[in-house]
Amino acid sequence: MEPVVESRPGTTLRARLTARGLRMTLGPVLSHWPLSPRGLRPAFAVDLAAPLALPAPRWAEVERAGFDGLPAEWVRAPGAGDGRAVLYFHGGGFFSCGLRTHRRMIARISAASGAPVLSVAYRRLPAAPLAVSVADCVTAYRHLLDGGTPPERIVVAGDSAGGFLAFAAVLKAMDEGLPSPAGIVALAPLTDLDHTAKVAHANAALDAYLPARRVERLAELLAGGDGPPDPLLSPVNGPLAALPPVLIQVGSTEMLLPDAELMAARLAEAGVPCRLQVWEGQVHVFQVFADLVPEGLAALHEAGAFIRERTAAGSREPRTAAA
């Protein structure tokens, strides 16, 4: 089986200007941010300040929904019905961002999919290594199941680091005997903690704001040691055959394009239906910038259509790791 690769050509002026602005502002910050336990502590302020730049849309309902000590919230667009759910894990390099930074984009996902979205603030660096983040995401999935939402009516989604967690949490949940969800949506996911391919790729110099040379140090922090991480920590190296259908969206010039392509290829080899959408000239997680970038809104509409298709009543039977 081959992955379905869908090219989305064309880059609007707004997208090009957004990329230029991010290259001049966020790029230098991330290139020089100290990747150490002490240096990462101030990153929590990014989420606190997010409503100033990314206020929640007034048309969406936001309801606190913490459980098991994890902050979480339901985000519902008008018309989003119960009985289905999207479980969302935010990006931010495993150390930044949170419920507030992603609230606006998640509201758009709810509107496009017609489903409420449970957004979860998992524990992260520097307080928690990767294993704890994954465990929190499994807890969130189990919470949905225990609350009565059928697995065939759940799509797990995330962007960047959250895309990593979407794959890792589903693999871990199925290893623990839980059924698979209906699908996975990964927006520019990190899927491989090995930095080699990313640093060698031409996009390492083209990415608007992600510094490829810093992935190695981030991976060391996530693994909780000073050496390279165990390859089995990366979902791209996991037992993928029982995963549900997957939609991956990624920009053509971003540093994580090799991760998206490798995951799509591995999924296809394992017999898992996968659609890889490559959006020309788009920055990392361009969907967050949907207010500025028309392509971001278009991509979210396509993600919403995938979620609707996968969670339609009677669309499939839940799979297990032994399936």
PDB file of N, CA, C and O in Angstrom, residues 118-155:
ATOM      1  N   LEU A 118     -12.348  18.141  23.007  1.00  0.00           N
ATOM      2  CA  LEU A 118     -11.773  18.130  24.344  1.00  0.00           C
ATOM      3  C   LEU A 118     -10.286  18.436  24.215  1.00  0.00           C
ATOM      4  O   LEU A 118      -9.519  17.632  23.686  1.00  0.00           O
ATOM      5  N   SER A 119      -9.888  19.608  24.681  1.00  0.00           N
ATOM      6  CA  SER A 119      -8.495  20.047  24.630  1.00  0.00           C
ATOM      7  C   SER A 119      -7.854  19.810  25.989  1.00  0.00           C
ATOM      8  O   SER A 119      -8.392  20.229  27.014  1.00  0.00           O
ATOM      9  N   VAL A 120      -6.703  19.152  25.999  1.00  0.00           N
ATOM     10  CA  VAL A 120      -6.083  18.693  27.240  1.00  0.00           C
ATOM     11  C   VAL A 120      -4.703  19.309  27.420  1.00  0.00           C
ATOM     12  O   VAL A 120      -3.875  19.301  26.502  1.00  0.00           O
ATOM     13  N   ALA A 121      -4.443  19.839  28.612  1.00  0.00           N
ATOM     14  CA  ALA A 121      -3.126  20.385  28.957  1.00  0.00           C
ATOM     15  C   ALA A 121      -2.342  19.310  29.703  1.00  0.00           C
ATOM     16  O   ALA A 121      -2.374  19.232  30.933  1.00  0.00           O
ATOM     17  N   TYR A 122      -1.662  18.482  28.956  1.00  0.00           N
ATOM     18  CA  TYR A 122      -0.838  17.415  29.532  1.00  0.00           C
ATOM     19  C   TYR A 122       0.390  18.013  30.233  1.00  0.00           C
ATOM     20  O   TYR A 122       0.819  19.125  29.926  1.00  0.00           O
ATOM     21  N   ARG A 123       0.951  17.266  31.171  1.00  0.00           N
ATOM     22  CA  ARG A 123       2.186  17.710  31.813  1.00  0.00           C
ATOM     23  C   ARG A 123       3.351  17.660  30.821  1.00  0.00           C
ATOM     24  O   ARG A 123       3.366  16.818  29.934  1.00  0.00           O
ATOM     25  N   ARG A 124       4.323  18.546  30.988  1.00  0.00           N
ATOM     26  CA  ARG A 124       5.377  18.689  29.982  1.00  0.00           C
ATOM     27  C   ARG A 124       6.667  19.171  30.622  1.00  0.00           C
ATOM     28  O   ARG A 124       6.739  19.397  31.827  1.00  0.00           O
ATOM     29  N   LEU A 125       7.680  19.368  29.781  1.00  0.00           N
ATOM     30  CA  LEU A 125       8.957  19.886  30.247  1.00  0.00           C
ATOM     31  C   LEU A 125       8.783  21.288  30.824  1.00  0.00           C
ATOM     32  O   LEU A 125       7.926  22.041  30.360  1.00  0.00           O
ATOM     33  N   PRO A 126       9.596  21.645  31.827  1.00  0.00           N
ATOM     34  CA  PRO A 126      10.657  20.852  32.455  1.00  0.00           C
ATOM     35  C   PRO A 126      10.178  19.971  33.598  1.00  0.00           C
ATOM     36  O   PRO A 126      10.953  19.218  34.154  1.00  0.00           O
ATOM     37  N   ALA A 127       8.874  20.040  33.936  1.00  0.00           N
ATOM     38  CA  ALA A 127       8.369  19.292  35.092  1.00  0.00           C
ATOM     39  C   ALA A 127       8.217  17.807  34.798  1.00  0.00           C
ATOM     40  O   ALA A 127       8.306  16.984  35.719  1.00  0.00           O
ATOM     41  N   ALA A 128       7.983  17.449  33.548  1.00  0.00           N
ATOM     42  CA  ALA A 128       7.678  16.059  33.223  1.00  0.00           C
ATOM     43  C   ALA A 128       8.354  15.649  31.927  1.00  0.00           C
ATOM     44  O   ALA A 128       8.305  16.390  30.932  1.00  0.00           O
ATOM     45  N   PRO A 129       8.957  14.463  31.884  1.00  0.00           N
ATOM     46  CA  PRO A 129       9.535  13.949  30.641  1.00  0.00           C
ATOM     47  C   PRO A 129       8.453  13.412  29.720  1.00  0.00           C
ATOM     48  O   PRO A 129       7.262  13.391  30.055  1.00  0.00           O
ATOM     49  N   LEU A 130       8.870  12.941  28.568  1.00  0.00           N
ATOM     50  CA  LEU A 130       7.945  12.496  27.535  1.00  0.00           C
ATOM     51  C   LEU A 130       7.007  11.401  28.021  1.00  0.00           C
ATOM     52  O   LEU A 130       5.806  11.413  27.707  1.00  0.00           O
ATOM     53  N   ALA A 131       7.517  10.437  28.790  1.00  0.00           N
ATOM     54  CA  ALA A 131       6.685   9.314  29.228  1.00  0.00           C
ATOM     55  C   ALA A 131       5.473   9.795  30.019  1.00  0.00           C
ATOM     56  O   ALA A 131       4.380   9.231  29.907  1.00  0.00           O
ATOM     57  N   VAL A 132       5.640  10.847  30.813  1.00  0.00           N
ATOM     58  CA  VAL A 132       4.536  11.391  31.596  1.00  0.00           C
ATOM     59  C   VAL A 132       3.530  12.083  30.677  1.00  0.00           C
ATOM     60  O   VAL A 132       2.307  11.950  30.862  1.00  0.00           O
ATOM     61  N   SER A 133       4.019  12.812  29.689  1.00  0.00           N
ATOM     62  CA  SER A 133       3.112  13.460  28.732  1.00  0.00           C
ATOM     63  C   SER A 133       2.252  12.433  28.015  1.00  0.00           C
ATOM     64  O   SER A 133       1.031  12.608  27.864  1.00  0.00           O
ATOM     65  N   VAL A 134       2.875  11.350  27.568  1.00  0.00           N
ATOM     66  CA  VAL A 134       2.125  10.299  26.870  1.00  0.00           C
ATOM     67  C   VAL A 134       1.092   9.678  27.806  1.00  0.00           C
ATOM     68  O   VAL A 134      -0.064   9.457  27.420  1.00  0.00           O
ATOM     69  N   ALA A 135       1.491   9.404  29.051  1.00  0.00           N
ATOM     70  CA  ALA A 135       0.566   8.800  30.019  1.00  0.00           C
ATOM     71  C   ALA A 135      -0.637   9.709  30.260  1.00  0.00           C
ATOM     72  O   ALA A 135      -1.778   9.232  30.375  1.00  0.00           O
ATOM     73  N   ASP A 136      -0.410  11.017  30.335  1.00  0.00           N
ATOM     74  CA  ASP A 136      -1.523  11.951  30.529  1.00  0.00           C
ATOM     75  C   ASP A 136      -2.491  11.897  29.346  1.00  0.00           C
ATOM     76  O   ASP A 136      -3.718  11.974  29.518  1.00  0.00           O
ATOM     77  N   CYS A 137      -1.954  11.772  28.146  1.00  0.00           N
ATOM     78  CA  CYS A 137      -2.807  11.732  26.959  1.00  0.00           C
ATOM     79  C   CYS A 137      -3.615  10.434  26.897  1.00  0.00           C
ATOM     80  O   CYS A 137      -4.771  10.436  26.467  1.00  0.00           O
ATOM     81  N   VAL A 138      -3.017   9.333  27.348  1.00  0.00           N
ATOM     82  CA  VAL A 138      -3.762   8.078  27.443  1.00  0.00           C
ATOM     83  C   VAL A 138      -4.889   8.223  28.473  1.00  0.00           C
ATOM     84  O   VAL A 138      -6.010   7.754  28.264  1.00  0.00           O
ATOM     85  N   THR A 139      -4.584   8.872  29.589  1.00  0.00           N
ATOM     86  CA  THR A 139      -5.604   9.128  30.610  1.00  0.00           C
ATOM     87  C   THR A 139      -6.776   9.911  30.019  1.00  0.00           C
ATOM     88  O   THR A 139      -7.948   9.623  30.320  1.00  0.00           O
ATOM     89  N   ALA A 140      -6.480  10.886  29.177  1.00  0.00           N
ATOM     90  CA  ALA A 140      -7.541  11.683  28.557  1.00  0.00           C
ATOM     91  C   ALA A 140      -8.403  10.828  27.634  1.00  0.00           C
ATOM     92  O   ALA A 140      -9.634  10.957  27.620  1.00  0.00           O
ATOM     93  N   TYR A 141      -7.777   9.954  26.875  1.00  0.00           N
ATOM     94  CA  TYR A 141      -8.537   9.066  25.985  1.00  0.00           C
ATOM     95  C   TYR A 141      -9.411   8.116  26.796  1.00  0.00           C
ATOM     96  O   TYR A 141     -10.596   7.909  26.499  1.00  0.00           O
ATOM     97  N   ARG A 142      -8.841   7.559  27.870  1.00  0.00           N
ATOM     98  CA  ARG A 142      -9.613   6.659  28.731  1.00  0.00           C
ATOM     99  C   ARG A 142     -10.789   7.411  29.362  1.00  0.00           C
ATOM    100  O   ARG A 142     -11.880   6.855  29.530  1.00  0.00           O
ATOM    101  N   HIS A 143     -10.566   8.682  29.706  1.00  0.00           N
ATOM    102  CA  HIS A 143     -11.630   9.507  30.292  1.00  0.00           C
ATOM    103  C   HIS A 143     -12.811   9.638  29.327  1.00  0.00           C
ATOM    104  O   HIS A 143     -13.978   9.545  29.747  1.00  0.00           O
ATOM    105  N   LEU A 144     -12.520   9.842  28.058  1.00  0.00           N
ATOM    106  CA  LEU A 144     -13.600   9.936  27.075  1.00  0.00           C
ATOM    107  C   LEU A 144     -14.359   8.615  26.958  1.00  0.00           C
ATOM    108  O   LEU A 144     -15.594   8.589  26.908  1.00  0.00           O
ATOM    109  N   LEU A 145     -13.611   7.519  26.902  1.00  0.00           N
ATOM    110  CA  LEU A 145     -14.251   6.214  26.797  1.00  0.00           C
ATOM    111  C   LEU A 145     -15.108   5.919  28.021  1.00  0.00           C
ATOM    112  O   LEU A 145     -16.256   5.460  27.907  1.00  0.00           O
ATOM    113  N   ASP A 146     -14.550   6.182  29.210  1.00  0.00           N
ATOM    114  CA  ASP A 146     -15.296   5.927  30.445  1.00  0.00           C
ATOM    115  C   ASP A 146     -16.527   6.811  30.542  1.00  0.00           C
ATOM    116  O   ASP A 146     -17.512   6.448  31.206  1.00  0.00           O
ATOM    117  N   GLY A 147     -16.482   7.980  29.896  1.00  0.00           N
ATOM    118  CA  GLY A 147     -17.622   8.883  29.917  1.00  0.00           C
ATOM    119  C   GLY A 147     -18.730   8.485  28.955  1.00  0.00           C
ATOM    120  O   GLY A 147     -19.765   9.171  28.887  1.00  0.00           O
ATOM    121  N   GLY A 148     -18.508   7.432  28.185  1.00  0.00           N
ATOM    122  CA  GLY A 148     -19.563   6.921  27.329  1.00  0.00           C
ATOM    123  C   GLY A 148     -19.438   7.235  25.851  1.00  0.00           C
ATOM    124  O   GLY A 148     -20.315   6.854  25.064  1.00  0.00           O
ATOM    125  N   THR A 149     -18.363   7.905  25.444  1.00  0.00           N
ATOM    126  CA  THR A 149     -18.185   8.169  24.019  1.00  0.00           C
ATOM    127  C   THR A 149     -17.593   6.935  23.353  1.00  0.00           C
ATOM    128  O   THR A 149     -16.512   6.490  23.735  1.00  0.00           O
ATOM    129  N   PRO A 150     -18.258   6.358  22.373  1.00  0.00           N
ATOM    130  CA  PRO A 150     -17.737   5.149  21.731  1.00  0.00           C
ATOM    131  C   PRO A 150     -16.437   5.437  20.986  1.00  0.00           C
ATOM    132  O   PRO A 150     -16.273   6.531  20.427  1.00  0.00           O
ATOM    133  N   PRO A 151     -15.511   4.504  20.944  1.00  0.00           N
ATOM    134  CA  PRO A 151     -14.233   4.750  20.268  1.00  0.00           C
ATOM    135  C   PRO A 151     -14.404   5.074  18.791  1.00  0.00           C
ATOM    136  O   PRO A 151     -13.636   5.861  18.231  1.00  0.00           O
ATOM    137  N   GLU A 152     -15.430   4.466  18.157  1.00  0.00           N
ATOM    138  CA  GLU A 152     -15.641   4.719  16.735  1.00  0.00           C
ATOM    139  C   GLU A 152     -16.209   6.115  16.472  1.00  0.00           C
ATOM    140  O   GLU A 152     -16.386   6.507  15.312  1.00  0.00           O
ATOM    141  N   ARG A 153     -16.433   6.878  17.535  1.00  0.00           N
ATOM    142  CA  ARG A 153     -16.937   8.255  17.393  1.00  0.00           C
ATOM    143  C   ARG A 153     -15.926   9.272  17.931  1.00  0.00           C
ATOM    144  O   ARG A 153     -16.269  10.416  18.193  1.00  0.00           O
ATOM    145  N   ILE A 154     -14.683   8.817  18.101  1.00  0.00           N
ATOM    146  CA  ILE A 154     -13.616   9.687  18.610  1.00  0.00           C
ATOM    147  C   ILE A 154     -12.498   9.789  17.575  1.00  0.00           C
ATOM    148  O   ILE A 154     -12.048   8.766  17.036  1.00  0.00           O
ATOM    149  N   VAL A 155     -12.059  10.997  17.292  1.00  0.00           N
ATOM    150  CA  VAL A 155     -10.838  11.224  16.513  1.00  0.00           C
ATOM    151  C   VAL A 155      -9.826  11.907  17.426  1.00  0.00           C
ATOM    152  O   VAL A 155     -10.162  12.872  18.118  1.00  0.00           O
TER     153      VAL A 155
END
